[in-house]
Tab-separated table of N, CA and C in Angstrom:
chain	number	residue	atom	x	y	z
A	77	MET	N	0.218	-47.899	146.106
A	77	MET	CA	1.416	-47.100	146.057
A	77	MET	C	1.122	-45.623	146.355
A	78	LYS	N	0.001	-45.130	145.894
A	78	LYS	CA	-0.353	-43.727	146.156
A	78	LYS	C	-0.609	-43.508	147.642
A	79	ARG	N	-1.184	-44.510	148.299
A	79	ARG	CA	-1.458	-44.384	149.721
A	79	ARG	C	-0.158	-44.250	150.513
A	80	ARG	N	0.886	-45.007	150.139
A	80	ARG	CA	2.172	-44.934	150.826
A	80	ARG	C	2.832	-43.569	150.629
A	81	ALA	N	2.780	-43.032	149.422
A	81	ALA	CA	3.350	-41.709	149.148
A	81	ALA	C	2.613	-40.639	149.950
A	82	PHE	N	1.279	-40.758	150.019
A	82	PHE	CA	0.489	-39.808	150.790
A	82	PHE	C	0.868	-39.853	152.269
A	83	LEU	N	0.973	-41.057	152.836
A	83	LEU	CA	1.339	-41.200	154.241
A	83	LEU	C	2.742	-40.663	154.514
A	84	LYS	N	3.674	-40.932	153.601
A	84	LYS	CA	5.045	-40.454	153.772
A	84	LYS	C	5.083	-38.915	153.772
A	85	ASN	N	4.388	-38.299	152.808
A	85	ASN	CA	4.347	-36.830	152.739
A	85	ASN	C	3.661	-36.225	153.955
A	86	THR	N	2.635	-36.891	154.463
A	86	THR	CA	1.945	-36.409	155.655
A	86	THR	C	2.875	-36.428	156.863
A	87	VAL	N	3.640	-37.493	157.023
A	87	VAL	CA	4.580	-37.605	158.146
A	87	VAL	C	5.665	-36.536	158.044
A	88	VAL	N	6.208	-36.305	156.834
A	88	VAL	CA	7.252	-35.293	156.641
A	88	VAL	C	6.714	-33.900	156.946
A	89	THR	N	5.524	-33.593	156.451
A	89	THR	CA	4.920	-32.283	156.711
A	89	THR	C	4.650	-32.100	158.200
A	90	GLY	N	4.135	-33.137	158.844
A	90	GLY	CA	3.880	-33.061	160.287
A	90	GLY	C	5.153	-32.832	161.081
A	91	ALA	N	6.241	-33.496	160.681
A	91	ALA	CA	7.520	-33.316	161.372
A	91	ALA	C	8.038	-31.891	161.191
A	92	ALA	N	7.862	-31.324	160.004
A	92	ALA	CA	8.308	-29.942	159.766
A	92	ALA	C	7.501	-28.960	160.607
A	93	VAL	N	6.202	-29.186	160.734
A	93	VAL	CA	5.356	-28.309	161.554
A	93	VAL	C	5.767	-28.398	163.024
A	94	VAL	N	6.014	-29.601	163.510
A	94	VAL	CA	6.443	-29.784	164.899
A	94	VAL	C	7.787	-29.092	165.128
A	95	ALA	N	8.720	-29.228	164.188
A	95	ALA	CA	10.036	-28.585	164.320
A	95	ALA	C	9.907	-27.070	164.323
A	96	ALA	N	9.028	-26.534	163.483
A	96	ALA	CA	8.830	-25.083	163.439
A	96	ALA	C	8.225	-24.584	164.743
A	97	ASN	N	7.239	-25.305	165.257
A	97	ASN	CA	6.605	-24.909	166.521
A	97	ASN	C	7.544	-25.035	167.705
A	98	ALA	N	8.483	-25.952	167.632
A	98	ALA	CA	9.436	-26.140	168.728
A	98	ALA	C	10.576	-25.128	168.668
A	99	GLY	N	10.618	-24.343	167.605
A	99	GLY	CA	11.672	-23.332	167.484
A	99	GLY	C	12.935	-23.836	166.822
A	100	LEU	N	12.895	-25.047	166.269
A	100	LEU	CA	14.076	-25.599	165.605
A	100	LEU	C	14.292	-24.974	164.229
A	101	LEU	N	13.214	-24.562	163.585
A	101	LEU	CA	13.312	-23.855	162.298
A	101	LEU	C	12.912	-22.404	162.548
A	102	THR	N	13.868	-21.527	162.583
A	102	THR	CA	13.578	-20.117	162.806
A	102	THR	C	13.822	-19.344	161.517
A	103	PRO	N	13.185	-18.182	161.340
A	103	PRO	CA	13.364	-17.414	160.109
A	103	PRO	C	14.816	-17.050	159.829
A	104	THR	N	15.629	-16.869	160.869
A	104	THR	CA	17.020	-16.494	160.616
A	104	THR	C	17.812	-17.631	159.997
A	105	THR	N	17.386	-18.861	160.211
A	105	THR	CA	18.098	-19.977	159.598
A	105	THR	C	17.505	-20.361	158.251
A	106	VAL	N	16.298	-19.916	157.981
A	106	VAL	CA	15.629	-20.290	156.744
A	106	VAL	C	15.748	-19.193	155.687
A	107	LEU	N	15.638	-17.942	156.075
A	107	LEU	CA	15.618	-16.838	155.129
A	107	LEU	C	17.025	-16.373	154.758
A	108	ALA	N	17.112	-15.649	153.654
A	108	ALA	CA	18.395	-15.132	153.179
A	108	ALA	C	18.946	-14.078	154.132
A	109	ASP	N	20.254	-13.959	154.153
A	109	ASP	CA	20.921	-12.965	154.982
A	109	ASP	C	20.785	-11.596	154.328
A	110	TRP	N	20.694	-10.542	155.126
A	110	TRP	CA	20.604	-9.187	154.597
A	110	TRP	C	21.399	-8.250	155.472
A	111	ASN	N	21.810	-7.130	154.884
A	111	ASN	CA	22.627	-6.145	155.563
A	111	ASN	C	21.704	-5.157	156.280
A	112	LYS	N	21.382	-5.437	157.536
A	112	LYS	CA	20.432	-4.627	158.301
A	112	LYS	C	20.914	-3.186	158.442
A	113	THR	N	22.221	-2.977	158.651
A	113	THR	CA	22.768	-1.628	158.822
A	113	THR	C	22.548	-0.792	157.568
A	114	ALA	N	22.800	-1.368	156.401
A	114	ALA	CA	22.638	-0.632	155.140
A	114	ALA	C	21.176	-0.307	154.873
A	115	PHE	N	20.282	-1.261	155.106
A	115	PHE	CA	18.875	-1.041	154.798
A	115	PHE	C	18.178	-0.148	155.822
A	116	SER	N	18.756	0.054	157.006
A	116	SER	CA	18.143	0.969	157.968
A	116	SER	C	18.858	2.310	158.045
A	117	ALA	N	19.864	2.526	157.209
A	117	ALA	CA	20.579	3.815	157.180
A	117	ALA	C	19.628	4.921	156.731
A	118	LYS	N	19.817	6.112	157.279
A	118	LYS	CA	18.951	7.253	156.968
A	118	LYS	C	19.515	8.125	155.846
A	119	LYS	N	20.783	7.952	155.483
A	119	LYS	CA	21.422	8.753	154.433
A	119	LYS	C	22.032	7.818	153.394
A	120	THR	N	22.076	8.286	152.138
A	120	THR	CA	22.605	7.451	151.065
A	120	THR	C	24.066	7.092	151.283
A	121	ASP	N	24.883	8.036	151.746
A	121	ASP	CA	26.306	7.751	151.981
A	121	ASP	C	26.492	6.677	153.049
A	122	ASP	N	25.683	6.732	154.107
A	122	ASP	CA	25.768	5.710	155.159
A	122	ASP	C	25.388	4.334	154.622
A	123	ALA	N	24.362	4.291	153.784
A	123	ALA	CA	23.941	3.017	153.200
A	123	ALA	C	25.035	2.451	152.293
A	124	LEU	N	25.636	3.316	151.468
A	124	LEU	CA	26.697	2.864	150.567
A	124	LEU	C	27.933	2.415	151.338
A	125	ASN	N	28.275	3.132	152.399
A	125	ASN	CA	29.415	2.718	153.230
A	125	ASN	C	29.169	1.347	153.853
A	126	SER	N	27.947	1.091	154.292
A	126	SER	CA	27.624	-0.210	154.883
A	126	SER	C	27.647	-1.328	153.847
A	127	LEU	N	27.217	-1.017	152.628
A	127	LEU	CA	27.177	-2.032	151.572
A	127	LEU	C	28.541	-2.332	150.981
A	128	PHE	N	29.233	-1.244	150.569
A	128	PHE	CA	30.446	-1.398	149.780
A	128	PHE	C	31.724	-0.976	150.489
A	129	GLY	N	31.601	-0.387	151.674
A	129	GLY	CA	32.777	0.084	152.389
A	129	GLY	C	33.240	1.451	151.921
A	130	SER	N	32.515	2.044	150.975
A	130	SER	CA	32.857	3.365	150.454
A	130	SER	C	31.623	3.968	149.801
A	131	ALA	N	31.528	5.289	149.842
A	131	ALA	CA	30.439	5.997	149.163
A	131	ALA	C	30.943	6.693	147.908
A	132	ASN	N	32.231	6.522	147.587
A	132	ASN	CA	32.820	7.166	146.411
A	132	ASN	C	32.608	6.305	145.182
A	133	ALA	N	31.701	6.730	144.330
A	133	ALA	CA	31.425	6.022	143.083
A	133	ALA	C	31.630	6.994	141.927
A	134	THR	N	32.185	6.491	140.840
A	134	THR	CA	32.452	7.293	139.656
A	134	THR	C	31.235	7.291	138.747
A	135	GLU	N	30.842	8.477	138.279
A	135	GLU	CA	29.739	8.594	137.319
A	135	GLU	C	30.126	7.835	136.048
A	136	SER	N	29.225	7.009	135.518
A	136	SER	CA	29.546	6.185	134.357
A	136	SER	C	28.424	6.223	133.325
A	137	ALA	N	28.803	6.455	132.079
A	137	ALA	CA	27.849	6.424	130.975
A	137	ALA	C	27.549	4.992	130.548
A	138	ASP	N	28.300	4.016	131.050
A	138	ASP	CA	28.071	2.609	130.716
A	138	ASP	C	26.855	2.039	131.433
A	139	ILE	N	26.362	2.741	132.435
A	139	ILE	CA	25.184	2.286	133.171
A	139	ILE	C	23.968	3.005	132.600
A	140	LYS	N	22.996	2.236	132.175
A	140	LYS	CA	21.750	2.792	131.646
A	140	LYS	C	20.677	2.659	132.718
A	141	LEU	N	20.341	3.793	133.340
A	141	LEU	CA	19.283	3.832	134.347
A	141	LEU	C	18.024	4.347	133.676
A	142	LYS	N	16.992	3.539	133.700
A	142	LYS	CA	15.737	3.923	133.060
A	142	LYS	C	14.651	4.013	134.122
A	143	ALA	N	14.128	5.218	134.287
A	143	ALA	CA	13.031	5.480	135.215
A	143	ALA	C	12.172	6.566	134.574
A	144	PRO	N	10.889	6.631	134.899
A	144	PRO	CA	10.051	7.660	134.281
A	144	PRO	C	10.435	9.059	134.771
A	145	ALA	N	10.365	10.045	133.901
A	145	ALA	CA	10.624	11.427	134.303
A	145	ALA	C	9.541	11.894	135.273
A	146	ILE	N	8.312	11.441	135.021
A	146	ILE	CA	7.192	11.754	135.908
A	146	ILE	C	6.509	10.445	136.281
A	147	ALA	N	6.499	10.142	137.568
A	147	ALA	CA	5.833	8.933	138.065
A	147	ALA	C	4.471	9.324	138.597
A	148	GLU	N	3.421	8.846	137.940
A	148	GLU	CA	2.079	9.204	138.369
A	148	GLU	C	1.654	8.452	139.623
A	149	ASN	N	2.341	7.353	139.921
A	149	ASN	CA	2.060	6.608	141.133
A	149	ASN	C	3.395	6.255	141.785
A	150	GLY	N	3.765	6.993	142.812
A	150	GLY	CA	5.046	6.774	143.478
A	150	GLY	C	5.143	5.437	144.182
A	151	ALA	N	4.023	4.753	144.379
A	151	ALA	CA	4.044	3.465	145.070
A	151	ALA	C	4.601	2.351	144.195
A	152	VAL	N	4.554	2.515	142.874
A	152	VAL	CA	5.038	1.477	141.959
A	152	VAL	C	5.799	2.124	140.801
A	153	THR	N	6.918	2.747	141.098
A	153	THR	CA	7.729	3.407	140.082
A	153	THR	C	8.657	2.384	139.435
A	154	PRO	N	8.513	2.152	138.107
A	154	PRO	CA	9.377	1.173	137.451
A	154	PRO	C	10.797	1.711	137.247
A	155	VAL	N	11.784	0.896	137.568
A	155	VAL	CA	13.194	1.261	137.418
A	155	VAL	C	13.924	0.081	136.782
A	156	THR	N	14.728	0.388	135.768
A	156	THR	CA	15.536	-0.630	135.112
A	156	THR	C	16.985	-0.178	135.103
A	157	VAL	N	17.896	-1.068	135.471
A	157	VAL	CA	19.330	-0.793	135.455
A	157	VAL	C	19.970	-1.789	134.497
A	158	ASP	N	20.648	-1.247	133.481
A	158	ASP	CA	21.338	-2.085	132.495
A	158	ASP	C	22.822	-1.748	132.547
A	159	ALA	N	23.592	-2.641	133.137
A	159	ALA	CA	25.041	-2.453	133.237
A	159	ALA	C	25.764	-3.575	132.499
A	160	THR	N	25.120	-4.080	131.423
A	160	THR	CA	25.689	-5.212	130.693
A	160	THR	C	26.966	-4.845	129.939
A	161	SER	N	27.211	-3.552	129.717
A	161	SER	CA	28.440	-3.167	129.016
A	161	SER	C	29.649	-3.126	129.957
A	162	LEU	N	29.426	-3.253	131.262
A	162	LEU	CA	30.523	-3.329	132.231
A	162	LEU	C	30.922	-4.789	132.428
A	163	ASP	N	32.198	-5.038	132.526
A	163	ASP	CA	32.692	-6.398	132.754
A	163	ASP	C	32.756	-6.704	134.249
A	164	GLY	N	32.388	-7.913	134.614
A	164	GLY	CA	32.534	-8.372	135.992
A	164	GLY	C	31.614	-7.690	136.984
A	165	VAL	N	30.331	-7.522	136.630
A	165	VAL	CA	29.386	-6.901	137.561
A	165	VAL	C	29.174	-7.830	138.744
A	166	GLU	N	29.440	-7.296	139.935
A	166	GLU	CA	29.311	-8.071	141.168
A	166	GLU	C	28.022	-7.759	141.913
A	167	SER	N	27.584	-6.478	141.832
A	167	SER	CA	26.445	-6.052	142.630
A	167	SER	C	25.803	-4.810	142.020
A	168	ILE	N	24.481	-4.692	142.171
A	168	ILE	CA	23.740	-3.492	141.770
A	168	ILE	C	22.863	-3.094	142.945
A	169	ALA	N	22.945	-1.815	143.329
A	169	ALA	CA	22.093	-1.276	144.391
A	169	ALA	C	21.286	-0.118	143.817
A	170	ILE	N	20.030	0.012	144.247
A	170	ILE	CA	19.169	1.117	143.831
A	170	ILE	C	18.786	1.890	145.077
A	171	LEU	N	18.954	3.224	145.000
A	171	LEU	CA	18.665	4.091	146.139
A	171	LEU	C	17.726	5.215	145.717
A	172	ALA	N	16.841	5.600	146.615
A	172	ALA	CA	15.948	6.745	146.426
A	172	ALA	C	16.321	7.764	147.499
A	173	SER	N	16.894	8.880	147.084
A	173	SER	CA	17.588	9.800	147.991
A	173	SER	C	16.752	10.354	149.137
A	174	LYS	N	15.453	10.615	148.942
A	174	LYS	CA	14.650	11.238	150.002
A	174	LYS	C	13.740	10.262	150.744
A	175	ASN	N	13.845	8.993	150.430
A	175	ASN	CA	13.067	8.010	151.199
A	175	ASN	C	13.601	7.955	152.624
A	176	PRO	N	12.776	7.588	153.609
A	176	PRO	CA	13.260	7.495	154.986
A	176	PRO	C	14.458	6.550	155.121
A	177	GLN	N	14.456	5.459	154.390
A	177	GLN	CA	15.613	4.569	154.260
A	177	GLN	C	15.927	4.528	152.763
A	178	PRO	N	16.981	5.248	152.336
A	178	PRO	CA	17.229	5.416	150.902
A	178	PRO	C	17.571	4.142	150.136
A	179	LEU	N	18.174	3.141	150.771
A	179	LEU	CA	18.517	1.914	150.063
A	179	LEU	C	17.239	1.119	149.814
A	180	VAL	N	16.875	0.994	148.535
A	180	VAL	CA	15.646	0.299	148.165
A	180	VAL	C	15.905	-1.185	147.978
A	181	CYS	N	16.954	-1.520	147.225
A	181	CYS	CA	17.260	-2.919	146.973
A	181	CYS	C	18.722	-3.070	146.564
A	182	GLN	N	19.215	-4.298	146.722
A	182	GLN	CA	20.581	-4.607	146.330
A	182	GLN	C	20.609	-6.032	145.822
A	183	TYR	N	21.261	-6.223	144.673
A	183	TYR	CA	21.349	-7.533	144.044
A	183	TYR	C	22.812	-7.926	143.915
A	184	ASN	N	23.140	-9.159	144.277
A	184	ASN	CA	24.485	-9.695	144.095
A	184	ASN	C	24.454	-10.683	142.939
A	185	PHE	N	25.504	-10.643	142.114
A	185	PHE	CA	25.561	-11.486	140.925
A	185	PHE	C	26.710	-12.472	141.019
A	186	ALA	N	26.496	-13.658	140.475
A	186	ALA	CA	27.545	-14.657	140.378
A	186	ALA	C	28.432	-14.325	139.184
A	187	ALA	N	29.613	-14.892	139.142
A	187	ALA	CA	30.531	-14.648	138.027
A	187	ALA	C	29.878	-15.057	136.715
A	188	GLY	N	30.014	-14.209	135.726
A	188	GLY	CA	29.474	-14.488	134.403
A	188	GLY	C	28.043	-14.025	134.196
A	189	ALA	N	27.380	-13.529	135.226
A	189	ALA	CA	26.004	-13.055	135.087
A	189	ALA	C	25.984	-11.671	134.442
A	190	LEU	N	24.904	-11.384	133.725
A	190	LEU	CA	24.740	-10.067	133.122
A	190	LEU	C	24.203	-9.099	134.166
A	191	GLY	N	24.726	-7.897	134.181
A	191	GLY	CA	24.293	-6.885	135.140
A	191	GLY	C	23.043	-6.177	134.660
A	192	TYR	N	21.883	-6.781	134.901
A	192	TYR	CA	20.608	-6.217	134.466
A	192	TYR	C	19.569	-6.471	135.550
A	193	VAL	N	18.840	-5.405	135.923
A	193	VAL	CA	17.796	-5.509	136.938
A	193	VAL	C	16.610	-4.666	136.500
A	194	SER	N	15.417	-5.199	136.672
A	194	SER	CA	14.195	-4.448	136.429
A	194	SER	C	13.270	-4.686	137.609
A	195	THR	N	12.817	-3.603	138.244
A	195	THR	CA	11.994	-3.728	139.443
A	195	THR	C	11.070	-2.523	139.564
A	196	ARG	N	10.293	-2.485	140.587
A	196	ARG	CA	9.435	-1.333	140.906
A	196	ARG	C	9.768	-0.903	142.325
A	197	ILE	N	9.882	0.416	142.507
A	197	ILE	CA	10.240	0.934	143.827
A	197	ILE	C	9.161	1.887	144.317
A	198	LYS	N	9.187	2.159	145.606
A	198	LYS	CA	8.226	3.073	146.219
A	198	LYS	C	8.916	4.395	146.506
A	199	MET	N	8.275	5.485	146.099
A	199	MET	CA	8.803	6.829	146.315
A	199	MET	C	7.687	7.709	146.862
A	200	GLY	N	7.987	8.470	147.906
A	200	GLY	CA	6.982	9.316	148.526
A	200	GLY	C	6.895	10.711	147.934
A	201	GLU	N	7.945	11.149	147.258
A	201	GLU	CA	7.982	12.501	146.707
A	201	GLU	C	9.015	12.562	145.581
A	202	THR	N	9.108	13.727	144.941
A	202	THR	CA	10.088	13.926	143.880
A	202	THR	C	11.494	13.824	144.464
A	203	MET	N	12.355	13.036	143.791
A	203	MET	CA	13.716	12.826	144.290
A	203	MET	C	14.590	12.215	143.206
A	204	ASN	N	15.881	12.116	143.516
A	204	ASN	CA	16.814	11.434	142.623
A	204	ASN	C	16.809	9.938	142.916
A	205	VAL	N	16.737	9.160	141.844
A	205	VAL	CA	16.920	7.718	141.942
A	205	VAL	C	18.337	7.456	141.477
A	206	MET	N	19.092	6.728	142.275
A	206	MET	CA	20.495	6.473	141.964
A	206	MET	C	20.742	4.974	141.978
A	207	THR	N	21.601	4.540	141.075
A	207	THR	CA	22.054	3.156	141.102
A	207	THR	C	23.565	3.150	141.231
A	208	VAL	N	24.066	2.238	142.038
A	208	VAL	CA	25.504	2.057	142.213
A	208	VAL	C	25.815	0.621	141.813
A	209	VAL	N	26.749	0.489	140.888
A	209	VAL	CA	27.142	-0.818	140.368
A	209	VAL	C	28.578	-1.097	140.779
A	210	LYS	N	28.793	-2.252	141.392
A	210	LYS	CA	30.154	-2.685	141.710
A	210	LYS	C	30.583	-3.661	140.623
A	211	ALA	N	31.612	-3.260	139.883
A	211	ALA	CA	32.104	-4.096	138.790
A	211	ALA	C	33.625	-4.050	138.785
A	212	GLY	N	34.249	-5.205	138.752
A	212	GLY	CA	35.702	-5.270	138.743
A	212	GLY	C	36.332	-4.649	139.976
A	213	GLY	N	35.623	-4.675	141.114
A	213	GLY	CA	36.142	-4.110	142.352
A	213	GLY	C	35.999	-2.602	142.465
A	214	LYS	N	35.398	-1.943	141.466
A	214	LYS	CA	35.211	-0.485	141.478
A	214	LYS	C	33.728	-0.156	141.531
A	215	LEU	N	33.426	1.048	142.036
A	215	LEU	CA	32.042	1.497	142.141
A	215	LEU	C	31.737	2.525	141.052
A	216	PHE	N	30.613	2.316	140.370
A	216	PHE	CA	30.145	3.230	139.338
A	216	PHE	C	28.704	3.602	139.658
A	217	LYS	N	28.281	4.807	139.235
A	217	LYS	CA	26.917	5.218	139.537
A	217	LYS	C	26.279	5.950	138.371
A	218	ALA	N	24.960	6.006	138.425
A	218	ALA	CA	24.149	6.796	137.515
A	218	ALA	C	22.940	7.243	138.313
A	219	GLN	N	22.416	8.424	137.994
A	219	GLN	CA	21.233	8.894	138.710
A	219	GLN	C	20.321	9.687	137.795
A	220	GLN	N	19.060	9.779	138.214
A	220	GLN	CA	18.051	10.472	137.439
A	220	GLN	C	16.992	11.012	138.389
A	221	GLU	N	16.508	12.218	138.109
A	221	GLU	CA	15.428	12.774	138.911
A	221	GLU	C	14.095	12.216	138.431
A	222	VAL	N	13.262	11.831	139.380
A	222	VAL	CA	11.924	11.338	139.082
A	222	VAL	C	10.939	12.211	139.845
A	223	LYS	N	10.020	12.838	139.096
A	223	LYS	CA	8.985	13.666	139.719
A	223	LYS	C	7.792	12.798	140.031
A	224	VAL	N	7.349	12.855	141.287
A	224	VAL	CA	6.187	12.085	141.724
A	224	VAL	C	5.026	13.045	141.842
A	225	THR	N	3.941	12.749	141.111
A	225	THR	CA	2.753	13.610	141.154
A	225	THR	C	1.770	13.034	142.161
A	226	ILE	N	0.972	13.924	142.711
A	226	ILE	CA	-0.050	13.524	143.680
A	226	ILE	C	-1.353	13.312	142.909
A	227	GLY	N	-1.909	12.155	143.043
A	227	GLY	CA	-3.183	11.877	142.390
A	227	GLY	C	-3.059	11.525	140.911
A	228	GLY	N	-1.847	11.437	140.408
A	228	GLY	CA	-1.638	11.019	139.025
A	228	GLY	C	-2.097	12.025	137.992
A	229	CYS	N	-2.025	13.324	138.296
A	229	CYS	CA	-2.506	14.324	137.334
A	229	CYS	C	-1.421	14.777	136.379
A	230	GLY	N	-0.209	14.258	136.494
A	230	GLY	CA	0.844	14.539	135.522
A	230	GLY	C	1.493	15.897	135.669
A	231	GLY	N	1.260	16.655	136.656
A	231	GLY	CA	1.885	17.961	136.775
A	231	GLY	C	2.231	18.255	138.162
């Protein structure tokens, strides 16, 4: 019985390799869809317009943006967004204002999901980190300045 399972798996794997080499399985059909215009935008407003159709977001105290005041390593800056006090969170986007492409990441949520994200972002210099949360069809934002030190000397 093990020999039959092995042969079956070998045939399936071989067929997948042949299909990939023949161009039947391409990355655009296998990978998730992404908003190329938003992620290649050079300004935060352009990225937000591409994502949400508007760059007008209301400042909200209901969004808890947690990032270090001083990031000793800009390559792995931890950022946490907690929007669990907002009802109907549909999407959370994180932007770094002075990055060449300010939109760092965007998460879409299914109905009933809690609006919470924890990730690490790359920052080349001191800048504002901003999060925009779409909840109940409205846009809300929070931002914080993060100082990036060179060489991790803390100053």
